[in-house]
PDB file of C-alpha atoms and ligand atoms in Angstrom:
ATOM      1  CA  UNK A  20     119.332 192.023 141.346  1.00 58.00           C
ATOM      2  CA  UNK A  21     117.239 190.135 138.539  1.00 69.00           C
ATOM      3  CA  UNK A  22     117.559 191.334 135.117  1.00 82.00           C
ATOM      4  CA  UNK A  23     114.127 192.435 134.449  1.00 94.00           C
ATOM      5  CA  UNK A  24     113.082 195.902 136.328  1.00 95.00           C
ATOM      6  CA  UNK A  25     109.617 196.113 137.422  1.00 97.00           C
ATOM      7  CA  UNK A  26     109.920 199.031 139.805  1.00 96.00           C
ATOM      8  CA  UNK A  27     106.944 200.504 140.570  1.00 95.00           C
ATOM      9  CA  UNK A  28     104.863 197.796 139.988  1.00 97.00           C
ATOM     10  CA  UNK A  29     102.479 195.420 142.584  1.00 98.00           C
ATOM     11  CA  UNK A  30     102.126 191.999 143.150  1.00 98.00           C
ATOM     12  CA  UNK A  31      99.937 189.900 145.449  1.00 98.00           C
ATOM     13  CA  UNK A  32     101.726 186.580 146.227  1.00 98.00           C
ATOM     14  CA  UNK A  33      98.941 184.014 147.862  1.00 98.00           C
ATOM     15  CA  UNK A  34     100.107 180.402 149.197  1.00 98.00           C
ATOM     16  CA  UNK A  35     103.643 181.286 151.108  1.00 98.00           C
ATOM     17  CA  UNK A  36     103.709 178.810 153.997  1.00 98.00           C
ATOM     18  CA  UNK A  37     107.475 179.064 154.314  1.00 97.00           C
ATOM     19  CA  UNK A  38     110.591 179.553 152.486  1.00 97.00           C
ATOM     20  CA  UNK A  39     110.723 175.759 150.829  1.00 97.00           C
ATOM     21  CA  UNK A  40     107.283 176.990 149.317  1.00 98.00           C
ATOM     22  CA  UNK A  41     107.302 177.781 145.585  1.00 98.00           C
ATOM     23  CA  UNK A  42     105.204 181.052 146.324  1.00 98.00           C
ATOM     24  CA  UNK A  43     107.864 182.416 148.449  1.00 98.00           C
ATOM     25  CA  UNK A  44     110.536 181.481 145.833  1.00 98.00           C
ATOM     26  CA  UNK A  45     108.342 183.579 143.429  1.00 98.00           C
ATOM     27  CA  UNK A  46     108.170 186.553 145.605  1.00 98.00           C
ATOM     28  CA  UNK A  47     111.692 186.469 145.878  1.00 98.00           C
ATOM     29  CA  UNK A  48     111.986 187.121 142.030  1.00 98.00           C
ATOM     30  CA  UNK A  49     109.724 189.482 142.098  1.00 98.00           C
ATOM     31  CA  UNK A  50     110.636 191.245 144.805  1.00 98.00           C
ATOM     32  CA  UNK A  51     114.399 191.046 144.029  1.00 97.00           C
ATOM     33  CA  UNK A  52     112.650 192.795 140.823  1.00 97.00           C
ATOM     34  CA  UNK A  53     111.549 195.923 142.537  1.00 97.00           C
ATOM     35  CA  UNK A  54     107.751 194.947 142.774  1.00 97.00           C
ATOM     36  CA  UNK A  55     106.094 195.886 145.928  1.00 98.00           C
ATOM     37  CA  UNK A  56     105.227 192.820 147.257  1.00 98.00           C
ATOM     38  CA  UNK A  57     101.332 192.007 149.379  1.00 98.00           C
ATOM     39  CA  UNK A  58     101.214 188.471 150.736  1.00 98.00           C
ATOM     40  CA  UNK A  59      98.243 186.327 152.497  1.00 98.00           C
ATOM     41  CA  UNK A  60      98.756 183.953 154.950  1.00 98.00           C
ATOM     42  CA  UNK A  61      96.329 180.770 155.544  1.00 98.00           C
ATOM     43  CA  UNK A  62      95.552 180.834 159.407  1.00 95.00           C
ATOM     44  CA  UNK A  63      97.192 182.367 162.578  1.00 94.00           C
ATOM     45  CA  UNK A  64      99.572 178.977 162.158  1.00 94.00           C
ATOM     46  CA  UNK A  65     101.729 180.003 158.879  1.00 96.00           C
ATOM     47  CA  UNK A  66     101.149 183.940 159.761  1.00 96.00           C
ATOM     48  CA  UNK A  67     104.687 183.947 161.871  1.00 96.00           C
ATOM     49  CA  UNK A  68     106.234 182.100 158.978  1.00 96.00           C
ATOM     50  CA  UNK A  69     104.956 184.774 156.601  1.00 98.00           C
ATOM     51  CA  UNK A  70     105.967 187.469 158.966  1.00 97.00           C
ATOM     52  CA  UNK A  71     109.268 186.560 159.301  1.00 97.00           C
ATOM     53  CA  UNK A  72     110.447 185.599 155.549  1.00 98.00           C
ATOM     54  CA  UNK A  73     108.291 189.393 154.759  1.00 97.00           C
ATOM     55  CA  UNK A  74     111.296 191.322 156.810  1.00 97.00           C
ATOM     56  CA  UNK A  75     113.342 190.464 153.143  1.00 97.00           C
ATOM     57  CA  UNK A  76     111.202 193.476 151.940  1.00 97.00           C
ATOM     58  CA  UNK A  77     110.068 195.548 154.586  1.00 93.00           C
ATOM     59  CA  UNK A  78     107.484 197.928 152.864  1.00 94.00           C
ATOM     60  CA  UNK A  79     105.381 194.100 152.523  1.00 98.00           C
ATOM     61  CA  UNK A  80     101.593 193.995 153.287  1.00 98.00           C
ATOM     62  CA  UNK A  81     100.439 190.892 155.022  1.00 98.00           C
ATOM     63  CA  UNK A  82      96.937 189.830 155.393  1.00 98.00           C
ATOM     64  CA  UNK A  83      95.011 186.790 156.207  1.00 98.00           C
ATOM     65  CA  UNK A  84      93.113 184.820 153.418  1.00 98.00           C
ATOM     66  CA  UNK A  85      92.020 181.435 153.811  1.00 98.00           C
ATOM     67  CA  UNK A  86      90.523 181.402 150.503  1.00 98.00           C
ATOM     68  CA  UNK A  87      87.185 179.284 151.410  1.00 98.00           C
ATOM     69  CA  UNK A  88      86.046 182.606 153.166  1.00 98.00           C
ATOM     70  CA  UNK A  89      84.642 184.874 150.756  1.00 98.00           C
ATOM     71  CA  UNK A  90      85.307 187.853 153.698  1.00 98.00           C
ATOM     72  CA  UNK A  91      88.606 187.546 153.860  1.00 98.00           C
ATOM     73  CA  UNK A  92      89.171 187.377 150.264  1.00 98.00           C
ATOM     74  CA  UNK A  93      87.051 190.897 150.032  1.00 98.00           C
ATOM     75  CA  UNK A  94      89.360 191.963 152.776  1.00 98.00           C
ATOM     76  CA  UNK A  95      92.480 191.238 150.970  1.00 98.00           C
ATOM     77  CA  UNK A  96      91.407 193.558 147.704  1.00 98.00           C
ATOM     78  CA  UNK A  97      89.681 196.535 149.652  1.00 98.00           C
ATOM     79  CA  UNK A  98      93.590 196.110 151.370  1.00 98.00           C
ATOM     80  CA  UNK A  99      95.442 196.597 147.973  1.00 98.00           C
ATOM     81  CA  UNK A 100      92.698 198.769 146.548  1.00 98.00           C
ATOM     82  CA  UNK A 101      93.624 201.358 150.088  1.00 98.00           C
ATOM     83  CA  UNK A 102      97.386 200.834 149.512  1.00 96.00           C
ATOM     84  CA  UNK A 103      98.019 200.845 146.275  1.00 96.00           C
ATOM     85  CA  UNK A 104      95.129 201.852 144.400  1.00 96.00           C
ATOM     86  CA  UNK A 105      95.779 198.830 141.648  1.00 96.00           C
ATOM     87  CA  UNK A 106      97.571 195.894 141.358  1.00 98.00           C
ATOM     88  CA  UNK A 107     100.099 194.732 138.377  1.00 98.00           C
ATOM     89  CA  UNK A 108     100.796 190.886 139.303  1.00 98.00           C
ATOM     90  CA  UNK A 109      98.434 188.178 140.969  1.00 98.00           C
ATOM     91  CA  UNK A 110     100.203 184.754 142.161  1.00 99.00           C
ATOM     92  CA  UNK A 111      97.992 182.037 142.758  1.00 98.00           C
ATOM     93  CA  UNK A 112     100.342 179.190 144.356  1.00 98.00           C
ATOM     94  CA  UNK A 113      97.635 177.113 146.773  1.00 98.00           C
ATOM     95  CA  UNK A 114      96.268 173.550 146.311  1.00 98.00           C
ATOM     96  CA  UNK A 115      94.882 171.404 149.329  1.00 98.00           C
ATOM     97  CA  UNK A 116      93.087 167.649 149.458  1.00 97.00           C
ATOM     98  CA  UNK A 117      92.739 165.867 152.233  1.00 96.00           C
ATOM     99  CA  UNK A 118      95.002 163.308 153.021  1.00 94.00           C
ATOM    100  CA  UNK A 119      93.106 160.801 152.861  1.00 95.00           C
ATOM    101  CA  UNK A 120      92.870 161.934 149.369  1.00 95.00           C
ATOM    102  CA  UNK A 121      96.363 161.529 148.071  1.00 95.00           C
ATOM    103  CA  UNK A 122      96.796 157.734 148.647  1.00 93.00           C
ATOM    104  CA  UNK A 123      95.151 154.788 147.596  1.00 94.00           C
ATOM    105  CA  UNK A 124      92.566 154.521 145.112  1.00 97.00           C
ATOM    106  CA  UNK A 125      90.841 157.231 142.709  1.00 98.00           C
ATOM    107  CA  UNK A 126      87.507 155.619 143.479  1.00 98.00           C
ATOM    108  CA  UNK A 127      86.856 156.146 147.111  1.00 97.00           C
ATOM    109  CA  UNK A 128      86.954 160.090 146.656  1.00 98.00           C
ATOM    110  CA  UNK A 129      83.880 161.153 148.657  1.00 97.00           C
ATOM    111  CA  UNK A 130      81.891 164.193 147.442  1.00 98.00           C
ATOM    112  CA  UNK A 131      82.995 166.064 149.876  1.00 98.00           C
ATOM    113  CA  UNK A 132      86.858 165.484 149.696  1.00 98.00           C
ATOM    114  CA  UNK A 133      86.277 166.315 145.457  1.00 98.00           C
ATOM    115  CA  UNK A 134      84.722 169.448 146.700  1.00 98.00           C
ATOM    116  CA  UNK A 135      87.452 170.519 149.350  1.00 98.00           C
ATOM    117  CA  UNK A 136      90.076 169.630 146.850  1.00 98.00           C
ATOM    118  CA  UNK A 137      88.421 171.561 144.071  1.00 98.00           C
ATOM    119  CA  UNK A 138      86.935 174.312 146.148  1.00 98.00           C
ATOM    120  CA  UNK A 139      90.238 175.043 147.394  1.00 98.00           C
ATOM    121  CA  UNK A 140      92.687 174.555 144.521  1.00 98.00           C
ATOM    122  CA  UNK A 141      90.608 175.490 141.376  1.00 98.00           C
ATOM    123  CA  UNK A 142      87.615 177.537 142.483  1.00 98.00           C
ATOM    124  CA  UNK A 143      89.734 180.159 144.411  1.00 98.00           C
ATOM    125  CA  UNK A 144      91.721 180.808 141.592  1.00 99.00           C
ATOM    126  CA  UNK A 145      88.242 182.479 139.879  1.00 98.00           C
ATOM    127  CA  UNK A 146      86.781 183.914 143.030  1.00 98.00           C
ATOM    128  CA  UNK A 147      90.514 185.453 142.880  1.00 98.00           C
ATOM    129  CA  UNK A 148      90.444 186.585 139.590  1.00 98.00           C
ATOM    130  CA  UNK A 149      87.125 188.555 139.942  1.00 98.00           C
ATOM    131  CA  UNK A 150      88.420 190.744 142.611  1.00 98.00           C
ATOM    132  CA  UNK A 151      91.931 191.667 140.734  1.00 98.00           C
ATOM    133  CA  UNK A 152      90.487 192.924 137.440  1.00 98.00           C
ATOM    134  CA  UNK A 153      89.161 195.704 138.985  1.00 98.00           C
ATOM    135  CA  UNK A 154      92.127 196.846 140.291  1.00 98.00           C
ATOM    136  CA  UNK A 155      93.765 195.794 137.098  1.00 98.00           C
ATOM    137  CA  UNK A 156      92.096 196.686 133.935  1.00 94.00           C
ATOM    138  CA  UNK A 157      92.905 199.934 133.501  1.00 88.00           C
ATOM    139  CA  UNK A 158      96.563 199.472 132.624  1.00 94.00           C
ATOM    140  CA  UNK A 159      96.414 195.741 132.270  1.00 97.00           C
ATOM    141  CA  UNK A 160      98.027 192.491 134.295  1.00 98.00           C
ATOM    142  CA  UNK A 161      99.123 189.731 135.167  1.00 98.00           C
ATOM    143  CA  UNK A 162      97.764 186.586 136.999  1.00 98.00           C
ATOM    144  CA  UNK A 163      99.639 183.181 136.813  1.00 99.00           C
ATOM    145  CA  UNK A 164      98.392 180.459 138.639  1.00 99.00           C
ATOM    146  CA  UNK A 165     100.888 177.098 139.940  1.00 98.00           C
ATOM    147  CA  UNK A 166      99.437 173.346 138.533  1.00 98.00           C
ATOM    148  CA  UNK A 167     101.280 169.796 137.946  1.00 98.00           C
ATOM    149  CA  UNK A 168     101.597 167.706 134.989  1.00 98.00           C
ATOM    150  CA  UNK A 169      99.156 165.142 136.833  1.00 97.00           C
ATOM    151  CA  UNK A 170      96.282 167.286 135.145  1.00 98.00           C
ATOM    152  CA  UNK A 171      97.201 165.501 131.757  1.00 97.00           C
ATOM    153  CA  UNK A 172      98.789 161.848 132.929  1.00 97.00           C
ATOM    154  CA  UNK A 173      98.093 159.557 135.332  1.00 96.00           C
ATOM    155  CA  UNK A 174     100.409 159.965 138.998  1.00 95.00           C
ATOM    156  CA  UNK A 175      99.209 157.271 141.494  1.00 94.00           C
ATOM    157  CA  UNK A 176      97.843 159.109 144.631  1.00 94.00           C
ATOM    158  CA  UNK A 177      97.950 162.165 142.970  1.00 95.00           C
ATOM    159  CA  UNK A 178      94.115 161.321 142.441  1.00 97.00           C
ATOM    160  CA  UNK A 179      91.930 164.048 143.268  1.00 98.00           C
ATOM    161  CA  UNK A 180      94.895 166.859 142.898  1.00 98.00           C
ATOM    162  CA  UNK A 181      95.175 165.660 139.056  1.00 98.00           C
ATOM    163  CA  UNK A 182      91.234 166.731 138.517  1.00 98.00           C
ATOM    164  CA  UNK A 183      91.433 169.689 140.447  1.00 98.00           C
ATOM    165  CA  UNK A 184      94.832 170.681 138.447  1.00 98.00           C
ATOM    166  CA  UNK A 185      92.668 169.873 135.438  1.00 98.00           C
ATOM    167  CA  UNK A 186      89.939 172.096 136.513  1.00 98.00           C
ATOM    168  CA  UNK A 187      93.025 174.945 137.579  1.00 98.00           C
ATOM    169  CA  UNK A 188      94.343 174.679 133.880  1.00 98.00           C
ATOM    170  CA  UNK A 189      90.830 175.316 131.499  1.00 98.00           C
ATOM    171  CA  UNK A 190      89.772 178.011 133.979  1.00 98.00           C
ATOM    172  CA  UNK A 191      93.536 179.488 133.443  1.00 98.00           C
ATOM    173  CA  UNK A 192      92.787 179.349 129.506  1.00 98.00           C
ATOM    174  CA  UNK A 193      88.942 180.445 130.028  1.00 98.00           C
ATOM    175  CA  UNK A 194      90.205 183.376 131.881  1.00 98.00           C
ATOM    176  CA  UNK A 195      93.006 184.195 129.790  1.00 98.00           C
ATOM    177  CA  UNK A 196      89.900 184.409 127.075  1.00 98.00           C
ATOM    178  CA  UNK A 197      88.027 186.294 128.938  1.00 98.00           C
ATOM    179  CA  UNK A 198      90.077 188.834 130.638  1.00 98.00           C
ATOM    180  CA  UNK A 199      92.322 189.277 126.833  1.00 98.00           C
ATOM    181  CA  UNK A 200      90.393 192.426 126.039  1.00 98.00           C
ATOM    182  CA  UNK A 201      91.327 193.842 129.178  1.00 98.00           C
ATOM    183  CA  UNK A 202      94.949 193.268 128.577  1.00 98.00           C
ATOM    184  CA  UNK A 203      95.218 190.862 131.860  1.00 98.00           C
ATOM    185  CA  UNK A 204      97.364 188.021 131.191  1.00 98.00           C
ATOM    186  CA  UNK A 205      96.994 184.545 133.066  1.00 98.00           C
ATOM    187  CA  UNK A 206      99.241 181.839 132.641  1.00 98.00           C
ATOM    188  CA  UNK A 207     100.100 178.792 134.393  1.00 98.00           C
ATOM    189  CA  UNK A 208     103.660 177.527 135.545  1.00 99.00           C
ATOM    190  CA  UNK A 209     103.798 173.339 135.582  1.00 98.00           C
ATOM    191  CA  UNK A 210     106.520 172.282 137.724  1.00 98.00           C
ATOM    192  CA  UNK A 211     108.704 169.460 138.492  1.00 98.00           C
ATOM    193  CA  UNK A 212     108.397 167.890 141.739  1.00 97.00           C
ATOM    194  CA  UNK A 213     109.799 169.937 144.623  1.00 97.00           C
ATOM    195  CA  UNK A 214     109.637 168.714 148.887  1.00 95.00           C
ATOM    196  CA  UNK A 215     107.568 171.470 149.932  1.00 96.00           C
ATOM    197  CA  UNK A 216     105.153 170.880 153.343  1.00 93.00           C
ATOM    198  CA  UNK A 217     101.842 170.292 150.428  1.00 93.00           C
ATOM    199  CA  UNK A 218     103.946 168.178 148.324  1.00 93.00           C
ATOM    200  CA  UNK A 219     105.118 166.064 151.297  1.00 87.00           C
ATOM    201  CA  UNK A 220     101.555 165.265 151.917  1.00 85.00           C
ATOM    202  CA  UNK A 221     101.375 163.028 148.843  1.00 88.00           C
ATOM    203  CA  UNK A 222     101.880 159.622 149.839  1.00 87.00           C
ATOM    204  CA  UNK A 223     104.676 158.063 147.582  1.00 89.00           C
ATOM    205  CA  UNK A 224     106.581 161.529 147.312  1.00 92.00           C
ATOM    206  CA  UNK A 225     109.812 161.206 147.466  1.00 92.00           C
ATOM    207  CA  UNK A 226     109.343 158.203 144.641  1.00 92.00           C
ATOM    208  CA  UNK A 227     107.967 160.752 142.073  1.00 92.00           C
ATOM    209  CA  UNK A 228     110.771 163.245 142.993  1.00 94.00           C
ATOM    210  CA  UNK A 229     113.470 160.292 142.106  1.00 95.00           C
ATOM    211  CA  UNK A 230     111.608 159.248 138.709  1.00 95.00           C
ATOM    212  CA  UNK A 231     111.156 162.482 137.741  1.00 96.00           C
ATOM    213  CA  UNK A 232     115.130 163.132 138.313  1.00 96.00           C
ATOM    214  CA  UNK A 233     116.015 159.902 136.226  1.00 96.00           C
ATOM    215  CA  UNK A 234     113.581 159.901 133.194  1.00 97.00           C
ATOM    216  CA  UNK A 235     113.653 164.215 132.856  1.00 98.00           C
ATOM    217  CA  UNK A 236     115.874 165.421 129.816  1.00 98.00           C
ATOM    218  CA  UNK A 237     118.200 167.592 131.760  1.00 98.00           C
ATOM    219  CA  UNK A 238     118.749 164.445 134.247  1.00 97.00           C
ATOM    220  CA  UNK A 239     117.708 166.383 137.448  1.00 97.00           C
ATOM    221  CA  UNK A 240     114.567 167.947 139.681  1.00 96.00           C
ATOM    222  CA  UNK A 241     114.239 171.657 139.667  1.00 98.00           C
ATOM    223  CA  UNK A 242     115.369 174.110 141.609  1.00 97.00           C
ATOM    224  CA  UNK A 243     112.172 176.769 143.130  1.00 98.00           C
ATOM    225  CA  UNK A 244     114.340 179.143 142.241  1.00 98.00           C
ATOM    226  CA  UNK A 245     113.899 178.151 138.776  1.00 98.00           C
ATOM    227  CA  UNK A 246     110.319 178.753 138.955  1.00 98.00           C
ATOM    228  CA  UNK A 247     110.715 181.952 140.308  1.00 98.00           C
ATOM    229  CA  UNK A 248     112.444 183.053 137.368  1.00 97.00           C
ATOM    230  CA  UNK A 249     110.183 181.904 134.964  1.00 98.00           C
ATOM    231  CA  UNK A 250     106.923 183.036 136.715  1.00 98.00           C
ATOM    232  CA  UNK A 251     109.497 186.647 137.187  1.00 98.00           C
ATOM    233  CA  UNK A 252     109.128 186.380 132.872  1.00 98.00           C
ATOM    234  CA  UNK A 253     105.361 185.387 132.547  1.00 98.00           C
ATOM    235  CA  UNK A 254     104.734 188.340 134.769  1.00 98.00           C
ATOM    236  CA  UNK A 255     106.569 191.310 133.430  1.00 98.00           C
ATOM    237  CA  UNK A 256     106.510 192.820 129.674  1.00 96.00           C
ATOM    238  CA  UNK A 257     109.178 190.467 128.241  1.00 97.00           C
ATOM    239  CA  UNK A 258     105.776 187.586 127.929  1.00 98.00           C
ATOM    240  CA  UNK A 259     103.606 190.710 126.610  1.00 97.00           C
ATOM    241  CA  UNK A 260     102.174 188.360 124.005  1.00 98.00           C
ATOM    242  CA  UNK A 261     101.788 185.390 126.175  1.00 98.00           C
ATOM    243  CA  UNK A 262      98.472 184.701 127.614  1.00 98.00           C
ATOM    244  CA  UNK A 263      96.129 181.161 128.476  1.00 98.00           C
ATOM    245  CA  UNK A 264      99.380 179.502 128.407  1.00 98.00           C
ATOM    246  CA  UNK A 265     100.912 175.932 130.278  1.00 98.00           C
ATOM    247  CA  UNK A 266     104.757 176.944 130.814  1.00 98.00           C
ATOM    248  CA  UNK A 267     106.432 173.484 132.092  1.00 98.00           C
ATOM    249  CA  UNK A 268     109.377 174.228 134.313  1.00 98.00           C
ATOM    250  CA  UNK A 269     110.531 170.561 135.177  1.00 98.00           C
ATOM    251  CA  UNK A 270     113.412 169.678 133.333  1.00 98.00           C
ATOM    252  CA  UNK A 271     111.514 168.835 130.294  1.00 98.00           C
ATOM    253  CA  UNK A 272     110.291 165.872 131.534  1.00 98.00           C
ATOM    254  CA  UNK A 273     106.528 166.741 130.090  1.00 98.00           C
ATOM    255  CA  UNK A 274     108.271 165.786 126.457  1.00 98.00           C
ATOM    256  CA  UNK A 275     109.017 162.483 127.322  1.00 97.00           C
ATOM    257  CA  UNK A 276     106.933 159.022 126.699  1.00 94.00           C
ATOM    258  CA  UNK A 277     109.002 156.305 128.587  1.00 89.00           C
TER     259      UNK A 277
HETATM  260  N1  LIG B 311     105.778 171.164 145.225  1.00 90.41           N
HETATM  261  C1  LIG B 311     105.536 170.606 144.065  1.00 90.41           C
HETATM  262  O1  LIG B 311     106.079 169.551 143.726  1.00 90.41           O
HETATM  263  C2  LIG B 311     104.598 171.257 143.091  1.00 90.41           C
HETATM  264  C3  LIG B 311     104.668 170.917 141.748  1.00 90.41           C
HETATM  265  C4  LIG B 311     103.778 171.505 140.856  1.00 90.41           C
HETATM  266  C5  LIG B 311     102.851 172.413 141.317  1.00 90.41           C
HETATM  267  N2  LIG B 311     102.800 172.725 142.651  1.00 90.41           N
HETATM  268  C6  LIG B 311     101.792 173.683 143.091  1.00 90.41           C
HETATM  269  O2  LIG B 311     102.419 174.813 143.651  1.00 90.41           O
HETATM  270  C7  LIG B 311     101.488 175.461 144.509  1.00 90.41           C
HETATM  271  C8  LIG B 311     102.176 175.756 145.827  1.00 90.41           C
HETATM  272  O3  LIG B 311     102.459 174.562 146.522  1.00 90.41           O
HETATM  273  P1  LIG B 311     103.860 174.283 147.230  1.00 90.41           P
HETATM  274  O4  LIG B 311     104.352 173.011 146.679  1.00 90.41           O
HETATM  275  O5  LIG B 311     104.707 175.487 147.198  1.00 90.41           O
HETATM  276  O6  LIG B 311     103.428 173.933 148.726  1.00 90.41           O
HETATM  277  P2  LIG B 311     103.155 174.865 149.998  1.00 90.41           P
HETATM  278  O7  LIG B 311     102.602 173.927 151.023  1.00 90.41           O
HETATM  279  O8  LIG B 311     104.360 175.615 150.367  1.00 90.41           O
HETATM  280  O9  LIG B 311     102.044 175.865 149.478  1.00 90.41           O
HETATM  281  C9  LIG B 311     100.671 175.532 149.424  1.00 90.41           C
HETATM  282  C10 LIG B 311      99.958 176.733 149.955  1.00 90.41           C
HETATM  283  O10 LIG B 311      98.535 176.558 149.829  1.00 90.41           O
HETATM  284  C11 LIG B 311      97.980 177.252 150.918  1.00 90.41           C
HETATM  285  N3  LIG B 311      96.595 176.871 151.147  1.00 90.41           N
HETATM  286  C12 LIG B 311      96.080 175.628 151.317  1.00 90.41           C
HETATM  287  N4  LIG B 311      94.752 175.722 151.622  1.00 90.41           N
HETATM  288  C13 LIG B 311      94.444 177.051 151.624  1.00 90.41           C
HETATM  289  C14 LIG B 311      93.260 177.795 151.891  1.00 90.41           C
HETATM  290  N5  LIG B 311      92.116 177.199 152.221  1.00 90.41           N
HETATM  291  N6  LIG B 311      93.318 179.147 151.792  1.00 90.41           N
HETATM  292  C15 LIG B 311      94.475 179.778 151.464  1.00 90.41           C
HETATM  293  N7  LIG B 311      95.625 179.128 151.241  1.00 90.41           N
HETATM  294  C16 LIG B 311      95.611 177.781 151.318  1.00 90.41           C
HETATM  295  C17 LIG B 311      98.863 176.869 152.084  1.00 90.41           C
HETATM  296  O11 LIG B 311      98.707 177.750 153.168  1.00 90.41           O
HETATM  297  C18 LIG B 311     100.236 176.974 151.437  1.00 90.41           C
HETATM  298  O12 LIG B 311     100.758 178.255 151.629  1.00 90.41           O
HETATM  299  C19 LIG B 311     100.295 174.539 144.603  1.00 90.41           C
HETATM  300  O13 LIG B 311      99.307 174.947 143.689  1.00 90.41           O
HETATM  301  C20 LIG B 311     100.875 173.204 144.190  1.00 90.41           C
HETATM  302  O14 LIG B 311      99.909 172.291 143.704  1.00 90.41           O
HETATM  303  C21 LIG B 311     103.672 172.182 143.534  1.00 90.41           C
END
């Protein structure tokens, strides 16, 4: 049992593709909270993996959203909207560029991969957003969205994911802005480097994961659990006053210079 009690409350966790994924680590928390948990899955592919790690907390809605189709993002909210009649918590934990995307040089980004990337990873989190106030305003909420230090420093082959983490972090902050008044929070959670099945997809991996462990503060990587806790805090009443925010959770390696 976690230490912070949000019984009775709702959360929609999108971007669980399996349990090394840091969305399913944050459901854990939250579930292990006493939220009532809704996931999405991305495609017929992931939706046994979603199915399966779901039995934890058997009361679970599961839906399809791949979030470039505006229908099945309306689907998911007239969902919640039937079943729960609002919604407390919103996880935004997706990114995608193709791979041809994460190696090599900055440069040769088509227009196309820039708008996949962005589409996918940034965009969403808006087209996300405008369906959960709604269902959120009247008491107030959360929304916290996953992003990378590469949206401030330069990772090689990171490329494209570094703008569209950029792009993830002002609309985070423009959001928080605009969605204050309606006492909906949003936040962002910047972790370390952890092997999940997107993360793997970076060429030069495993050499970012090593760095990160030697040159970080507390000497090591992070744990997803770890992440889980802290997105478990951004989204309950203990961060009432914390909104637009960048929350690093990677060993306090952000601090550093060399
Ligand atoms: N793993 C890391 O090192 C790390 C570090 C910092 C931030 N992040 C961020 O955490 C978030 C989760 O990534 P992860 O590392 O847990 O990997 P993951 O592969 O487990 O999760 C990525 C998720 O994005 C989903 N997704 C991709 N395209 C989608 C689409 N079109 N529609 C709906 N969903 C789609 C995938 O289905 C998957 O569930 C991402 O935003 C990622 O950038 C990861």
């Amino acid at each position: 049992m976690r230490t912070i009690d949000l019984s009775g409350s709702s959360a929609l966790v999108l971007g669980v593709a399996n349990q090394r994924s840091l969305a399913w680590a944050i459901a854990e928390a939250l579930g292990e909270a006493g939220c009532r948990l809704a996931f999405t899955y991305q495609g017929e592919r992931l939706h046994k993996n979603v199915n399966q790690l779901a039995e934890k907390f058997p009361d679970a809605l599961i839906m399809p959203c791949d979030v470039t189709s505006t229908e099945q993002i309306d689907g998911v909210f007239a969902e919640i909207e039937r079943e729960y009649g609002r919604l407390d918590t919103m996880v935004h934990s997706i990114a995608f560029a193709r791979r041809e995307d994460l190696e090599g040089t900055f440069r040769k980004t088509s227009r196309d991969g820039w708008r996949v990337a962005l589409e996918i990873s940034a965009y969403s989190l808006i087209a996300l957003a405008k369906r959960a106030v709604p269902l959120m305003e009247k008491e107030g909420g959360s929304i916290l969205a996953l992003s990378f230090i590469a949206s401030q420093r330069v990772f090689p082959n990171y490329n494209v994911m570094g703008s569209a983490k950029a792009a993830l972090e002002h609309a985070v902050r423009q959001l928080a802005y605009e969605l204050g008044p309606l006492n909906i929070r949003v936040n962002t959670i910047s972790a370390g480097p952890v092997p999940t099945l997107s993360a793997r997809g970076i060429s030069g991996f495993t050499g970012m994961v090593s760095h990160h462990r030697e040159h970080a503060p507390l000497q090591r990587g992070i744990e997803p659990r770890e992440v889980g806790d802290a997105a478990l805090f951004l989204c309950s009443p203990m961060a009432s006053a914390i909104t637009g925010e960048t929350l690093y959770v990677d060993a306090g390696y952000h601090v550093m210079g060399v």
